[in-house]
Short mmCIF file of C-alpha atoms in Angstrom, two decimals:
data_model
loop_
_atom_site.label_atom_id
_atom_site.label_comp_id
_atom_site.label_asym_id
_atom_site.label_seq_id
_atom_site.Cartn_x
_atom_site.Cartn_y
_atom_site.Cartn_z
CA MET A 1 106.51 95.13 78.44
CA SER A 2 104.36 92.85 76.26
CA ASN A 3 100.63 92.66 76.38
CA GLN A 4 100.81 89.36 78.25
CA GLU A 5 103.08 90.76 80.98
CA VAL A 6 101.41 92.44 83.93
CA ALA A 7 103.31 94.57 86.41
CA MET A 8 102.61 93.90 90.03
CA LEU A 9 103.41 94.68 93.63
CA LEU A 10 104.69 91.87 95.79
CA VAL A 11 103.99 92.12 99.52
CA HIS A 12 106.93 91.10 101.71
CA GLU A 13 105.88 92.95 104.86
CA GLY A 14 102.41 94.05 106.06
CA ASN A 15 98.89 92.83 106.75
CA SER A 16 97.46 92.32 103.30
CA PRO A 17 94.94 89.73 102.07
CA LYS A 18 97.13 89.00 99.02
CA THR A 19 100.88 88.48 98.52
CA GLN A 20 100.71 89.77 94.93
CA TRP A 21 98.75 92.66 93.60
CA PRO A 22 98.65 92.78 89.76
CA LEU A 23 98.36 96.32 88.43
CA VAL A 24 95.37 95.65 86.27
CA LYS A 25 93.94 99.19 86.18
CA ARG A 26 95.59 102.33 84.91
CA THR A 27 95.29 103.85 88.38
CA MET A 28 95.44 101.75 91.54
CA ILE A 29 94.64 103.11 95.02
CA VAL A 30 96.51 101.79 98.01
CA GLY A 31 94.54 102.07 101.25
CA ARG A 32 93.18 100.55 104.43
CA GLU A 33 89.61 99.93 103.27
CA ALA A 34 88.47 96.59 101.85
CA ASP A 35 87.39 98.25 98.53
CA SER A 36 90.92 99.62 97.91
CA ASP A 37 92.60 98.36 94.79
CA ILE A 38 95.53 97.34 96.96
CA GLN A 39 94.54 96.79 100.61
CA ILE A 40 96.89 97.11 103.59
CA ASP A 41 94.79 96.43 106.67
CA ASP A 42 96.57 98.43 109.36
CA ARG A 43 95.61 101.46 111.41
CA GLN A 44 98.78 103.26 110.30
CA VAL A 45 97.48 103.21 106.74
CA SER A 46 95.07 105.95 105.60
CA ARG A 47 91.82 105.04 103.86
CA ARG A 48 93.25 106.47 100.59
CA HIS A 49 96.89 106.33 101.23
CA ALA A 50 98.79 106.26 97.86
CA GLU A 51 98.19 105.97 94.16
CA ILE A 52 100.05 104.03 91.46
CA THR A 53 99.39 105.12 87.88
CA GLN A 54 100.52 103.73 84.54
CA THR A 55 101.82 106.56 82.24
CA VAL A 56 103.60 106.61 78.91
CA GLU A 57 106.92 106.84 80.82
CA GLY A 58 106.09 103.89 83.11
CA TYR A 59 104.46 103.50 86.47
CA THR A 60 104.46 106.38 88.95
CA LEU A 61 103.79 106.55 92.69
CA ARG A 62 102.42 109.43 94.71
CA ASP A 63 101.12 110.02 98.19
CA LEU A 64 97.52 111.04 98.69
CA GLY A 65 98.09 113.19 101.78
CA SER A 66 98.41 110.22 104.07
CA LYS A 67 99.13 110.69 107.79
CA ASN A 68 102.17 108.33 108.04
CA GLY A 69 103.70 108.73 104.64
CA THR A 70 104.59 106.81 101.51
CA PHE A 71 108.16 105.87 100.70
CA LEU A 72 110.12 104.84 97.61
CA ASN A 73 113.35 102.94 98.49
CA GLY A 74 113.19 104.52 101.94
CA GLU A 75 112.72 108.11 100.82
CA PRO A 76 109.45 109.98 101.43
CA VAL A 77 107.16 110.48 98.45
CA THR A 78 105.00 113.62 98.16
CA GLN A 79 101.90 114.23 96.14
CA LYS A 80 104.16 114.82 93.14
CA PRO A 81 104.35 111.53 91.15
CA ARG A 82 107.62 109.64 91.27
CA LEU A 83 108.60 107.13 88.59
CA ILE A 84 109.07 103.59 89.97
CA ARG A 85 111.35 100.97 88.36
CA ASN A 86 111.74 97.27 88.47
CA GLY A 87 112.85 96.12 92.00
CA ASP A 88 111.93 99.38 93.69
CA GLU A 89 110.51 99.11 97.20
CA VAL A 90 107.25 100.90 98.01
CA GLY A 91 106.77 101.62 101.75
CA ILE A 92 103.32 102.29 103.13
CA ALA A 93 103.60 104.06 106.51
CA LEU A 94 106.01 101.93 108.56
CA CYS A 95 103.89 98.83 108.43
CA ALA A 96 104.10 97.54 104.86
CA LYS A 97 106.71 97.01 102.22
CA LEU A 98 105.90 96.02 98.63
CA THR A 99 108.25 95.37 95.70
CA PHE A 100 107.37 96.62 92.20
CA VAL A 101 108.12 94.11 89.45
CA GLU A 102 107.58 94.70 85.76
CA ASP A 103 106.41 91.16 85.09
CA GLU A 104 105.95 87.86 86.91
CA ALA A 105 109.14 86.33 85.42
CA THR A 106 111.37 88.74 87.34
CA ALA A 107 109.56 88.33 90.67
CA PRO A 108 111.87 85.60 92.16
CA ILE A 109 114.97 87.62 91.35
CA ILE A 110 113.58 90.91 92.65
CA LEU A 111 112.43 89.45 95.94
CA ASP A 112 116.04 88.70 96.87
CA TYR A 113 116.82 92.35 96.90
CA LYS A 114 115.32 94.66 99.49
CA HIS A 115 116.01 98.34 100.23
CA LYS A 116 116.02 99.41 103.89
CA PRO A 117 115.63 103.01 104.86
CA SER A 118 118.30 104.18 107.30
CA LEU A 119 115.91 106.51 109.15
CA LYS A 120 112.22 105.89 109.74
CA MET A 121 109.54 107.90 111.51
CA ASP A 122 106.14 106.95 112.89
CA MET A 123 104.48 110.37 112.75
CA SER A 124 101.30 109.26 114.65
CA ALA A 125 103.34 107.94 117.65
CA LYS A 126 106.20 110.47 117.21
CA ARG A 127 108.81 107.70 117.22
CA VAL A 128 112.07 107.61 115.27
CA TRP A 129 114.38 104.77 114.21
CA VAL A 130 117.88 104.96 112.83
CA MET A 131 119.41 101.80 111.41
CA ASP A 132 116.44 99.91 112.89
CA LYS A 133 117.22 101.19 116.42
CA GLU A 134 114.77 103.50 118.08
CA ILE A 135 116.09 106.82 119.40
CA THR A 136 115.71 106.71 123.18
CA PRO A 137 115.02 108.75 125.14
CA PRO A 138 112.74 110.38 122.61
CA LEU A 139 113.70 113.59 120.79
CA SER A 140 112.60 116.86 122.30
CA LEU A 141 109.49 118.39 120.73
CA ALA A 142 111.59 120.96 118.89
CA GLN A 143 114.01 118.31 117.67
CA TYR A 144 111.20 116.08 116.53
CA ASN A 145 109.36 118.92 114.68
CA LEU A 146 112.57 119.81 112.92
CA LEU A 147 113.17 116.20 111.85
CA GLU A 148 109.60 115.72 110.73
CA LEU A 149 109.86 118.87 108.55
CA LEU A 150 113.14 117.65 106.98
CA TYR A 151 111.78 114.11 106.59
CA LYS A 152 108.75 115.28 104.66
CA ASN A 153 111.08 117.16 102.36
CA ALA A 154 113.95 114.64 102.30
CA GLY A 155 116.60 115.40 99.66
CA ASN A 156 115.33 118.99 99.29
CA VAL A 157 116.56 122.12 101.09
CA VAL A 158 114.32 123.50 103.85
CA SER A 159 114.79 127.20 104.54
CA ARG A 160 115.40 128.69 107.98
CA ASP A 161 112.11 130.57 107.67
CA GLN A 162 110.33 127.24 107.20
CA VAL A 163 112.10 125.84 110.26
CA ILE A 164 111.08 128.78 112.38
CA ALA A 165 107.44 128.55 111.20
CA VAL A 166 107.17 124.90 112.15
CA VAL A 167 109.30 124.71 115.31
CA TRP A 168 108.52 128.00 117.07
CA SER A 169 105.19 129.57 117.92
CA ASP A 170 104.15 132.93 116.35
CA GLU A 171 104.97 134.69 119.60
CA GLU A 172 108.48 133.19 119.75
CA ALA A 173 109.31 133.32 116.04
CA GLU A 174 110.20 137.05 115.89
CA GLY A 175 113.11 136.65 118.30
CA VAL A 176 114.63 133.40 116.94
CA SER A 177 118.27 133.89 115.95
CA GLU A 178 120.31 131.92 113.40
CA GLN A 179 122.39 130.69 116.30
CA ALA A 180 119.32 129.16 117.94
CA ILE A 181 118.34 127.35 114.73
CA ASP A 182 121.92 126.09 114.22
CA ALA A 183 122.01 124.90 117.82
CA LEU A 184 118.79 122.93 117.35
CA ALA A 185 120.09 121.32 114.19
CA ARG A 186 123.34 120.48 115.99
CA ARG A 187 121.49 118.79 118.85
CA LEU A 188 119.39 116.78 116.39
CA ARG A 189 122.60 115.62 114.57
CA GLU A 190 124.09 114.60 117.92
CA ARG A 191 120.99 112.51 118.80
CA ILE A 192 121.06 110.72 115.46
CA ALA A 193 124.83 110.19 115.75
CA GLU A 194 124.29 108.29 119.04
CA ILE A 195 123.11 105.44 116.79
CA ASP A 196 124.80 106.18 113.44
CA ALA A 197 127.79 108.47 113.48
CA GLU A 198 129.07 107.43 110.07
CA ASN A 199 126.41 109.06 107.91
CA LYS A 200 125.61 112.75 107.73
CA TYR A 201 121.84 112.98 107.85
CA VAL A 202 121.17 116.65 108.67
CA GLU A 203 123.21 118.79 106.28
CA THR A 204 123.60 122.56 106.52
CA VAL A 205 123.36 124.18 103.12
CA ARG A 206 125.11 127.56 103.60
CA GLY A 207 123.03 130.49 102.73
CA HIS A 208 119.86 128.40 102.19
CA GLY A 209 118.94 126.15 105.08
CA PHE A 210 119.03 122.41 105.84
CA ARG A 211 118.70 119.13 103.97
CA LEU A 212 117.94 115.63 105.22
CA ASN A 213 119.95 112.93 103.47
CA LEU A 214 118.54 109.42 103.80
CA VAL A 215 120.71 106.40 103.26
CA SER A 216 119.21 103.31 101.61
CA ARG A 217 120.68 100.03 102.80
CA SER A 218 120.44 96.66 101.09
#
């Protein structure tokens, strides 16, 4: 990237006062407040939601402990920085989508390409969408809690002990069997398959636990 070229985020969904946000500072904060470096004015967005930083390897994205999550090409981003590349889609909660471009010249090309996450969650309202269709009736509390745990760790294995700690109370946890955990995971798979039976979202990793596989659609 030359000195004249400025990377930017292009807003193609969301309530933002600008359609383009040049990344003019080494670190840019995305948030709801007017003094944010990149403002998304929506109640789903945290005051300090995410951070974009220029490093020697390139630009990175990380979540700042937001309530409704930050996403890179449909996959949840944790507080561990993720490298972003030309054309990547940055999702802020479920209300905003921004495309990262390395310089202004590539913007018209990049805007023609959009990633769509196959599974989305609104954690504040406890709602779930698969292939843009909401799961109705809603998931049971146990199913939702399991999915939220997997969603926050998408692509990584979640152990059975982690599942027990999140889904069952301390009083119930001691008597939870592997069969009960497997049955819960199976019911969650069945609910997701009501909308999308082609893709395997909740995968059992034998001897370790479970993993959520998200499918990015163009």
